[in-house]
Tab-separated table of C-alpha atoms in Angstrom:
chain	number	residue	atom	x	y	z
A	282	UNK	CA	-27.353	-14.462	5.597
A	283	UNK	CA	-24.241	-13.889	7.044
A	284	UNK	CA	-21.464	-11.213	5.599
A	285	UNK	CA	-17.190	-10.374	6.549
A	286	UNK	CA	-17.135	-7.569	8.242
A	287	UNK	CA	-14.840	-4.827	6.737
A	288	UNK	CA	-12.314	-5.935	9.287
A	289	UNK	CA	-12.315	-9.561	7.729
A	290	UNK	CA	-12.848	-7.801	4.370
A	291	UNK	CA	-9.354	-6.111	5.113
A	292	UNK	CA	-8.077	-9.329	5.699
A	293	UNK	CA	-8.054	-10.723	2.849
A	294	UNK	CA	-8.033	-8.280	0.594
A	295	UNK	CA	-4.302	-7.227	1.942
A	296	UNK	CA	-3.899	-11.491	1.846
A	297	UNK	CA	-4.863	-10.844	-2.044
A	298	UNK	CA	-2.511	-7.444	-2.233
A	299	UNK	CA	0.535	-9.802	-0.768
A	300	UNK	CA	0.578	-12.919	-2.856
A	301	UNK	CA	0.194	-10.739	-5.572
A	302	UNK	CA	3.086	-8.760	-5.002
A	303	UNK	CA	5.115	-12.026	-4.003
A	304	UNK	CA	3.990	-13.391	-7.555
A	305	UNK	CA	4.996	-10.387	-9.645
A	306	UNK	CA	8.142	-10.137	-7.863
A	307	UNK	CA	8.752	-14.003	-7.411
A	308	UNK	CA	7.452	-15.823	-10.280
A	309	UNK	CA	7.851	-12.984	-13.036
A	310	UNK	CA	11.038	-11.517	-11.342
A	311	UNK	CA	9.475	-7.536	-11.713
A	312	UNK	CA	10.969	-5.009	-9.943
A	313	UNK	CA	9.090	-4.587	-6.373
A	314	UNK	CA	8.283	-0.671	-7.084
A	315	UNK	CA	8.074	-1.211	-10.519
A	316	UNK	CA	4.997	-1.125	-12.799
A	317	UNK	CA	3.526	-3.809	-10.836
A	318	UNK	CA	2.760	-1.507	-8.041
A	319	UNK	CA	-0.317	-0.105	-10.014
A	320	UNK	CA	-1.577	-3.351	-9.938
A	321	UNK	CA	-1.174	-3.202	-6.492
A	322	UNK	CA	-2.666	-0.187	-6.097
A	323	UNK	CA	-5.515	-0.694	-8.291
A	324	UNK	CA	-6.369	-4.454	-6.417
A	325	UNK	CA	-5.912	-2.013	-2.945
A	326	UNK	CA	-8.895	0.452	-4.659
A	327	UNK	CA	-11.214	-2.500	-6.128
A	328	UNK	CA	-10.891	-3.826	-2.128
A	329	UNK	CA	-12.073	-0.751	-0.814
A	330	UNK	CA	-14.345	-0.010	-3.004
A	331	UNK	CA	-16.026	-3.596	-2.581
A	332	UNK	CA	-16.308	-2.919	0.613
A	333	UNK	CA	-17.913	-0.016	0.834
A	334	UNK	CA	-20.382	-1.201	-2.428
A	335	UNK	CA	-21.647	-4.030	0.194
A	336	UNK	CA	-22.292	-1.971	2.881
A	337	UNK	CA	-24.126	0.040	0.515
A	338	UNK	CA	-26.355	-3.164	-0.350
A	339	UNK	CA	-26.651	-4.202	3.695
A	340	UNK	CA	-27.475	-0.572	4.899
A	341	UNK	CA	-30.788	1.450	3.535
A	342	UNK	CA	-30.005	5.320	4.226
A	343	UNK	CA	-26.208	5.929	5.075
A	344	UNK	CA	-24.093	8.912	5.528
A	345	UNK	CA	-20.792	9.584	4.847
A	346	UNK	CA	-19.322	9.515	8.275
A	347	UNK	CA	-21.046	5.529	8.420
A	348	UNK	CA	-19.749	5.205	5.073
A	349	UNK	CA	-16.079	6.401	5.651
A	350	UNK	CA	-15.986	4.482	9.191
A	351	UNK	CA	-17.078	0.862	7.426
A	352	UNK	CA	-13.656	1.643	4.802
A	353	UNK	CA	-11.555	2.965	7.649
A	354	UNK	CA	-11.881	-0.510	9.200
A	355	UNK	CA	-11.354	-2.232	6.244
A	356	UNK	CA	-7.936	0.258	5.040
A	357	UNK	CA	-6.426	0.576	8.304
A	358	UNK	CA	-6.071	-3.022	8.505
A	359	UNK	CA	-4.771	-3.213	4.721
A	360	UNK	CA	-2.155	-0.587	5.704
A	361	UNK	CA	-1.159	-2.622	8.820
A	362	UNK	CA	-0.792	-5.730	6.984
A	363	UNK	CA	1.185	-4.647	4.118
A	364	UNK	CA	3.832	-2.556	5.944
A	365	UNK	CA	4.252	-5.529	8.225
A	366	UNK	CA	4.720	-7.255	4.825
A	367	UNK	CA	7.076	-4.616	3.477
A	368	UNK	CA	9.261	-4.820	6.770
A	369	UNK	CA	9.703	-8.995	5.866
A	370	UNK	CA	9.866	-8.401	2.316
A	371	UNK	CA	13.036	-6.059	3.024
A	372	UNK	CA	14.357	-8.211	5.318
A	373	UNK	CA	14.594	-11.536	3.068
A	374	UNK	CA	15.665	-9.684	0.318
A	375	UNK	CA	18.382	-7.522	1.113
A	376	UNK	CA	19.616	-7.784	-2.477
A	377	UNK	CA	17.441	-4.939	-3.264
A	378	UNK	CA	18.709	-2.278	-1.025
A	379	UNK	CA	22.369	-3.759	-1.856
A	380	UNK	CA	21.582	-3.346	-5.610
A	381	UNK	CA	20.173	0.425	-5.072
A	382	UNK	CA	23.314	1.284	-2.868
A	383	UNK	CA	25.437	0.196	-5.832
A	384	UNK	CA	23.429	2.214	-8.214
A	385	UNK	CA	23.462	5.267	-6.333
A	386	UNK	CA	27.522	4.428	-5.907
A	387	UNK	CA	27.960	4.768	-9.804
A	388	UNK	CA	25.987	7.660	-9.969
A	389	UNK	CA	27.538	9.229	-7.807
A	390	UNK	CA	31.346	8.184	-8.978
A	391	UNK	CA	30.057	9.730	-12.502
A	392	UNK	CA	29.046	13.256	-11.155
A	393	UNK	CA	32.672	12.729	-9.876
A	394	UNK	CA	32.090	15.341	-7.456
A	395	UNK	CA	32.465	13.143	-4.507
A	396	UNK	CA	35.433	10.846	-2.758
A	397	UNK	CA	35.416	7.757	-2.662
A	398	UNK	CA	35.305	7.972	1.381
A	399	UNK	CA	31.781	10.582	0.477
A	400	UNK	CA	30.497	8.083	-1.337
A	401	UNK	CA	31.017	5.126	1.235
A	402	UNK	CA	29.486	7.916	4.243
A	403	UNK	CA	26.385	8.137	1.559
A	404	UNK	CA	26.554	4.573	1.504
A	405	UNK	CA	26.143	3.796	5.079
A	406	UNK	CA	23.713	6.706	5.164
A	407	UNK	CA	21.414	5.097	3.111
A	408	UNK	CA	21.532	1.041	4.709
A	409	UNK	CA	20.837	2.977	8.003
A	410	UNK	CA	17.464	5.206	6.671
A	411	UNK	CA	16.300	2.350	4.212
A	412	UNK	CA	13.694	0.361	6.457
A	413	UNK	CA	12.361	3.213	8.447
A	414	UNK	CA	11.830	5.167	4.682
A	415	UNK	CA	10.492	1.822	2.890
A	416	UNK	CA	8.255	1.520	5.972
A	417	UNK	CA	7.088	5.291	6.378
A	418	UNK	CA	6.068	5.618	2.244
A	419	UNK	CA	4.477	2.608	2.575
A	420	UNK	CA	1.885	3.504	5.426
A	421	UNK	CA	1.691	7.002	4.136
A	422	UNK	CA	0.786	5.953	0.223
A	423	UNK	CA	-1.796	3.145	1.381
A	424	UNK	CA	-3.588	5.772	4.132
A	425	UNK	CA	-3.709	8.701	1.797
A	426	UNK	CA	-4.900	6.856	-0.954
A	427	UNK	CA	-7.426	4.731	1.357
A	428	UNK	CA	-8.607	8.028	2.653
A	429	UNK	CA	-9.089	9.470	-0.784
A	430	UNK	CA	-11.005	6.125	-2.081
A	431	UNK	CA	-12.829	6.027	0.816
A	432	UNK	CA	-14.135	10.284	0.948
A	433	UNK	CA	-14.827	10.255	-2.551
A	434	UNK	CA	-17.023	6.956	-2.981
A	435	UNK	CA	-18.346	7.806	0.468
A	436	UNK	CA	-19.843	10.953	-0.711
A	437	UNK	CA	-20.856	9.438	-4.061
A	438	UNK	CA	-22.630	6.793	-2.110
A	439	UNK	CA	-24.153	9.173	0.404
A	440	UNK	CA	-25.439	11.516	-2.133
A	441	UNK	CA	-27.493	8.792	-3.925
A	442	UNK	CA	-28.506	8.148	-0.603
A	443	UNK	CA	-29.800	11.750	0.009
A	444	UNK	CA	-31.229	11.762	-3.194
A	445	UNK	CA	-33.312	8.417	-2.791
A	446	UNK	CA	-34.842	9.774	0.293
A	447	UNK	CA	-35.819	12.902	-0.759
A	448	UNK	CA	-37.896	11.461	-3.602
C-alpha cells in the first residue's frame, strides 16, 4: 500500500489552508485576519497532526527526533506555501493595505497630535514596511506554531511509544 509522504502531505494540506482562506475572504467577504484565521489555524494543526498520527500507524517504535523530522517536512512546506500565498494575496488586493492606511490616518487625525504632513510621512512609512511585515508574521506564526504542534504530539506519541515497549 502506498502512502504521501509528509512532503506531499504538506502539499495539500497548505492547498486546503489556501482555498479556504480565498473562500472566507472571497465568497463570505471576512476580513483576511479576522476570525477566520482560527479556522486557518486550526485546519494548519488538524494537517500536522494527521501527519504525524500516520506515521505513527506506518512506523512501530519511534522517537521524537523521527517524529518531529516527519512534521518538519510536512510544516516547512506549509509555511513556504502560504507566505508565497500571502505575498499574491497582498499583491491583488491592495485595497486592504489602502483601507488600513486610511484607518490609521483617522486615528491618527483624532489624537490630533500630528500634522497633516506627520501623518502622510506615517503614511508612506507604512505602504513601504507592509509586505516585508505581512510576510515576516506570517512565516514566524506558521513555524512557531508548527514547532509547538509538532514537539508536543511528538513527545505524546513517543512516550506511548516508550511505554509500549517497555511492557
Amino acid at each position: 500500500m502506498t502512502h504521501l509522504s509528509a512532503t506531499k502531505k504538506g502539499i495539500f494540506i497548505s492547498v486546503i489552508l489556501i482555498l479556504t482562506s480565498i473562500i472566507c475572504f472571497y465568497l463570505f467577504h471576512l476580513p483576511d485576519n479576522g476570525k477566520s484565521q482560527y479556522l486557518i489555524l486550526c485546519l494548519y494543526i488538524a494537517g500536522i497532526l494527521w501527519v504525524l498520527m500516520s506515521y505513527k500507524i506506518r512506523t512501530d517504535y519511534a522517537g521524537l527526533k523521527e517524529y518531529f523530522s516527519e512534521a518538519f517536512k510536512a510544516f516547512i512546506v506549509i509555511t513556504l506555501l502560504m507566505t508565497l500565498y500571502t505575498y499574491i494575496f497582498q499583491k491583488l488586493n491592495p485595497q486592504i493595505l489602502e483601507n488600513g492606511i486610511k484607518e490609521n490616518n483617522l486615528l491618527l487625525q483624532k489624537q490630533g497630535n500630528k500634522t497633516p504632513m506627520e501623518i502622510n510621512e506615517n503614511a508612506e512609512k507604512l505602504r513601504s514596511i507592509f509586505m516585508p511585515m505581512m510576510l515576516m508574521l506570517n512565516t514566524i506564526k506558521f513555524l512557531i506554531l508548527g514547532v509547538l504542534v509538532s514537539i508536543v504530539t511528538a513527545g505524546f506519541l513517543s512516550q506511548k511509544n516508550n511505554s509500549a515497549a517497555n511492557s
